[in-house]
Coordinates of C-alpha atoms in Angstrom, one line a residue:
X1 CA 0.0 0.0 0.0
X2 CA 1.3 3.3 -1.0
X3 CA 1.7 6.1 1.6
X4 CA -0.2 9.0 0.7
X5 CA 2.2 12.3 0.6
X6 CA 1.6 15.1 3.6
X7 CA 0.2 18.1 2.8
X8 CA 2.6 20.9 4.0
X9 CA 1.5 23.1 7.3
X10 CA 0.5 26.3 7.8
X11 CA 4.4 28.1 8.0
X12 CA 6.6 25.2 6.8
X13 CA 8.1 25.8 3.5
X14 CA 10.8 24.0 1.5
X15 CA 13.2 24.5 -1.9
X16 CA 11.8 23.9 -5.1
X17 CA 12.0 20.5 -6.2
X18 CA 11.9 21.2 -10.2
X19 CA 10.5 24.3 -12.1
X20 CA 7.7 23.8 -14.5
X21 CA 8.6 22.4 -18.3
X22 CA 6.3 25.2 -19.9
X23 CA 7.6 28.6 -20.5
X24 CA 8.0 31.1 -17.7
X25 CA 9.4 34.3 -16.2
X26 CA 11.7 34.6 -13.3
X27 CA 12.5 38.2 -12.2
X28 CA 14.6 39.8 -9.1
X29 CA 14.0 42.9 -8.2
X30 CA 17.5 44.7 -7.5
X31 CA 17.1 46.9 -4.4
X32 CA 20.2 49.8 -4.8
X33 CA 20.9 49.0 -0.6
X34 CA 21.9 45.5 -1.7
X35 CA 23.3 45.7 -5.2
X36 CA 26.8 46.2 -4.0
X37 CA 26.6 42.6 -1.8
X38 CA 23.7 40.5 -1.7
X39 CA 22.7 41.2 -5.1
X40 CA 25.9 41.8 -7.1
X41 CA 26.2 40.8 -10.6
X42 CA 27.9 37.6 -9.0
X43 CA 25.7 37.0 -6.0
X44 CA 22.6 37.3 -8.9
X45 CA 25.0 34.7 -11.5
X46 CA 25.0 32.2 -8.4
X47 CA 21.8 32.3 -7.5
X48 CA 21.1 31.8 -11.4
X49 CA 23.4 28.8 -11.2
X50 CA 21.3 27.3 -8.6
X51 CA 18.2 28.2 -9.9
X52 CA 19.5 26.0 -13.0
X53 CA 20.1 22.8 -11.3
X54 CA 16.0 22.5 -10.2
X55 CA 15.6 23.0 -14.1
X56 CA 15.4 19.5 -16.1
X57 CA 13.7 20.4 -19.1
X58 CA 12.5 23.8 -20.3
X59 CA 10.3 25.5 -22.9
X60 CA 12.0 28.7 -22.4
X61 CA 12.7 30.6 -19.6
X62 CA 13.5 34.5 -19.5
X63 CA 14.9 36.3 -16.8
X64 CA 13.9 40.5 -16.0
X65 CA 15.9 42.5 -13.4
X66 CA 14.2 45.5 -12.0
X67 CA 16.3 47.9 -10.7
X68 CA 14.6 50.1 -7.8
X69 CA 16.3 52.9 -9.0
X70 CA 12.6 55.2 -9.2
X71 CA 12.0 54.3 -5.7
X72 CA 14.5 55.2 -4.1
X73 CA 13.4 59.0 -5.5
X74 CA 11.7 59.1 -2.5
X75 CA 14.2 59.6 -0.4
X76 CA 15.3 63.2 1.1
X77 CA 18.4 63.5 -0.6
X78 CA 18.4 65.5 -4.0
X79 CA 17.0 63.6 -7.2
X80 CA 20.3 64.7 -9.4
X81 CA 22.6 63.1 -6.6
X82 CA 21.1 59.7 -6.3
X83 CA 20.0 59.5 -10.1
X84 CA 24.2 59.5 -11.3
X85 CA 24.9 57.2 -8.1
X86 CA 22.1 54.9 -9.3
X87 CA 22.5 55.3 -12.9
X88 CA 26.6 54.0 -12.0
X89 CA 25.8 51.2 -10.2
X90 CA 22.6 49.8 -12.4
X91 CA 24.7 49.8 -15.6
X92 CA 27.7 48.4 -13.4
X93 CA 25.5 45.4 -12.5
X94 CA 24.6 44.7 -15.6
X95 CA 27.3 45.0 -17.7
X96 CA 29.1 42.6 -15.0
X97 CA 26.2 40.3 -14.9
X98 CA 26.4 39.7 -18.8
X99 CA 29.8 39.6 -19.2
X100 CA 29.3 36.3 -16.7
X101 CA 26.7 35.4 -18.7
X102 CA 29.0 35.4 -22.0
X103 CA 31.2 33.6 -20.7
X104 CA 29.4 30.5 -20.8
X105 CA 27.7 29.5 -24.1
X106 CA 25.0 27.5 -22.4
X107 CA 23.3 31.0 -21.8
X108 CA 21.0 33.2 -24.2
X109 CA 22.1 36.7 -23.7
X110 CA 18.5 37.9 -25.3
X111 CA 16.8 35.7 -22.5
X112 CA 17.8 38.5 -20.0
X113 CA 15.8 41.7 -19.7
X114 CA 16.9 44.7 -17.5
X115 CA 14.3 47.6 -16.3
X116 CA 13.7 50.1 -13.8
X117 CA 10.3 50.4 -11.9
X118 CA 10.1 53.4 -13.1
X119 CA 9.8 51.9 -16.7
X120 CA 7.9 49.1 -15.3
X121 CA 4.8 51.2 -13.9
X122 CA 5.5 53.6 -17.1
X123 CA 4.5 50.5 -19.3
X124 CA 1.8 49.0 -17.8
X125 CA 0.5 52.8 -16.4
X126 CA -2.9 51.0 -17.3
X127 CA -2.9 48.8 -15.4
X128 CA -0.6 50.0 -12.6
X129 CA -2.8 53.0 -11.8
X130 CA -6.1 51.5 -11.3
X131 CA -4.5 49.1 -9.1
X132 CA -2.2 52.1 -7.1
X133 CA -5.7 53.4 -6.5
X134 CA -7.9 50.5 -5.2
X135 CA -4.8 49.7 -2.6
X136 CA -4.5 53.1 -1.5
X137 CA -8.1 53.2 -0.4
X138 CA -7.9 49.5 1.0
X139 CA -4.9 51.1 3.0
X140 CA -6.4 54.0 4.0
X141 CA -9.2 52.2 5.7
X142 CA -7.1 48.9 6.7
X143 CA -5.5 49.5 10.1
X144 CA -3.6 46.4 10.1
X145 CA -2.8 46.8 6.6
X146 CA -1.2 50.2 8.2
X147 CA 0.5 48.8 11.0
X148 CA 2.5 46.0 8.5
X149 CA 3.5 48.8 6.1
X150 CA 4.9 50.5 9.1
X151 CA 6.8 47.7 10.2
X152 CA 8.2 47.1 7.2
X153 CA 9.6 50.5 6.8
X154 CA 11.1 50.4 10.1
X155 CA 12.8 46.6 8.9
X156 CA 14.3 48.1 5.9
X157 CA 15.2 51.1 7.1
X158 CA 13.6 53.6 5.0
X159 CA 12.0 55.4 7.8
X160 CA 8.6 56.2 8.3
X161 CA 7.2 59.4 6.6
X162 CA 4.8 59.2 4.0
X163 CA 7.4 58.8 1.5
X164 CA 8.7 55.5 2.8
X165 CA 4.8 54.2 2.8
X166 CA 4.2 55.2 -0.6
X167 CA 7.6 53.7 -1.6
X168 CA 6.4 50.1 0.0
X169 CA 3.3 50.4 -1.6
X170 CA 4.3 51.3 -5.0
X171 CA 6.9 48.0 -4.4
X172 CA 4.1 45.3 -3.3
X173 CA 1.6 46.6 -5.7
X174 CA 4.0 46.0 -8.9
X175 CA 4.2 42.6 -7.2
X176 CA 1.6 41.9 -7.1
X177 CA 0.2 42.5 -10.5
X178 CA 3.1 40.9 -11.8
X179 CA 1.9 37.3 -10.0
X180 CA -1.0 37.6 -11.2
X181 CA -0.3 38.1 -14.8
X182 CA -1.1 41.7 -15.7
X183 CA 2.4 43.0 -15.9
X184 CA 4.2 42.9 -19.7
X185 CA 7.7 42.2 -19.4
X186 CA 8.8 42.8 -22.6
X187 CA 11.4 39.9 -22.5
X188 CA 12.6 39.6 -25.8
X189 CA 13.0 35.3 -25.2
X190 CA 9.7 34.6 -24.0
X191 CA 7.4 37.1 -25.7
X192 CA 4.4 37.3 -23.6
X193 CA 4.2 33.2 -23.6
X194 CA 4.8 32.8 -20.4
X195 CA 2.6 30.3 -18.1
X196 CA 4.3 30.8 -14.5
X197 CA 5.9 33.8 -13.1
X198 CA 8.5 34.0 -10.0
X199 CA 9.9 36.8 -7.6
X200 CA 13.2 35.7 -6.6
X201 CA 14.9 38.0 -3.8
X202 CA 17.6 37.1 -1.1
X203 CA 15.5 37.4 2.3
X204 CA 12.2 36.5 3.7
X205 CA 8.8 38.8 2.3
X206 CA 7.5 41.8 4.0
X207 CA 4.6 41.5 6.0
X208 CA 2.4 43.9 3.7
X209 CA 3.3 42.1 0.5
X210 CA 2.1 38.9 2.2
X211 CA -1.0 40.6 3.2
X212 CA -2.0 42.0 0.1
X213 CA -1.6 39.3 -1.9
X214 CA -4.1 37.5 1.2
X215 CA -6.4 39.8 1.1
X216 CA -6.5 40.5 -3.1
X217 CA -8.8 43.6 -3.3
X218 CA -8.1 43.5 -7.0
X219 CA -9.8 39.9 -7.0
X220 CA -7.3 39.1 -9.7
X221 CA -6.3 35.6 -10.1
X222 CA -3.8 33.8 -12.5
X223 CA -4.3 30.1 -12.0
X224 CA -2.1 28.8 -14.8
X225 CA 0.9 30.9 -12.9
X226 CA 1.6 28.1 -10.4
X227 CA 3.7 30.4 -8.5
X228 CA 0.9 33.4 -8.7
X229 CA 0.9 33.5 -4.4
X230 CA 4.6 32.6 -4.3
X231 CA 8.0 34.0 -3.3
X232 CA 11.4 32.4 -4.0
X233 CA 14.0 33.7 -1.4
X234 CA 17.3 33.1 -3.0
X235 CA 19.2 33.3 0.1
X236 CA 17.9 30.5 2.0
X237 CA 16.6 28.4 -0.8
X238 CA 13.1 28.1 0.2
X239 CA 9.4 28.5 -2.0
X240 CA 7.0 30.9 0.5
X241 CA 3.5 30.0 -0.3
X242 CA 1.3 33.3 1.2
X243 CA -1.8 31.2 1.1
X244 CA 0.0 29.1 3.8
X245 CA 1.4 31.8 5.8
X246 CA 0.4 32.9 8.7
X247 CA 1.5 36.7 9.1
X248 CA 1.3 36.9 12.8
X249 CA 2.8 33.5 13.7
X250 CA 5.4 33.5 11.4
X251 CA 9.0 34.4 12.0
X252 CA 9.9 37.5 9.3
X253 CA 13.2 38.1 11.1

């Protein structure tokens, strides 16, 4: 008699046995804090490497990089200032990330896509605004939703005026719609084909990004996106499934 498998528990999460056959989108989003150590072009090349041993048989996979470059324009310090300092270290990591890439012929270079979230939100401003609307309202009226934005500021360090908010809100919404299938990535590999899409970051998820893809006030759903309530952290190798987390009980250290 065959033992029937256990259905994971509420807060226990594992690696990814295999990624899907069918064509698919994995993207990181490159925070500027981090894209001097835990995202480097070589920390992002390893995590690639890994990525490609839970690969055994592909339609096509194309990678995107956002680069929170926009974001970061929210900050108190002059918009001239941090756009050279960010406009030197995005075209660093790239440049470095592909030359890596090239070196290996087992790679596509036109697989690999590279965007800010500015450009991001700028193409897809249909779809982003709507969406920037109906969670600002859910927000405005959501006091825990409130209290996790808050908390995540004060975990990343961005502080806690309104412009730290609206940066973690414009971050989780784009997120979010890009789970669920409304984002277009323009990756020039897999040209809107895609049939699962995955965040990969090094680091656990913030507590609001969990909670608004829980609570979904867009009602949006993307069921052939097996990954469409998922989060891939890169540093410790494990799959988070939000509709198996449990935001107060769970350890976001």
């Amino acid at each position: 008699m065959t033992k029937m498998a256990t259905a994971p528990k509420t807060n226990q999460f594992f690696d990814i046995n295999k990624f899907p056959k069918e064509e698919g989108i994995l993207f990181f989003g490159i925070s500027m804090s981090l894209i001097g150590n835990k995202q480097s072009a070589e920390k992002c090349f390893e995590y690639l490497k890994w990525i490609d041993t839970k690969i055994e048989r592909t339609e096509g996979i194309g990678m995107v990089m956002w680069y929170s470059d926009y974001l970061y324009f929210h900050s108190d310090q002059p918009a001239n200032i941090l756009r050279d300092r960010y406009k030197d270290l995005m075209f660093q990591h790239k440049n470095g990330f592909l030359n890596l890439v090239l070196k290996d012929n087992v790679w596509i270079k036109k697989a690999f896509s590279f965007y800010t979230f500015g450009q991001v939100m700028l193409d897809n401003s249909e779809v982003f605004l709507p969406a920037w609307h109906k969670v600002l309202q859910m927000y405005e009226k959501d006091n825990l939703f409130q209290k996790y934005v808050e908390e995540d500021c004060k975990k990343t360090e961005h502080g806690l005026g309104e412009r730290a908010k609206t940066f973690i809100l414009e971050e989780i919404i784009t997120l979010y719609l890009a789970a669920k299938g409304q984002l277009d990535f323009n990756n020039r590999f897999v040209l809107g084909t895609e049939q699962w899409i995955l965040q990969g970051y090094p680091g656990k998820p913030l507590k609001s990004e969990v909670y608004l893809f829980q609570k979904n006030p867009l009602r949006l759903s993307n069921p052939k996106n097996q990954f469409e309530n998922s989060f891939y952290d890169l540093e410790s190798r494990i799959l988070y499934d939000y509709s198996r987390l449990d935001i107060e009980t769970f350890d976001f250290s």
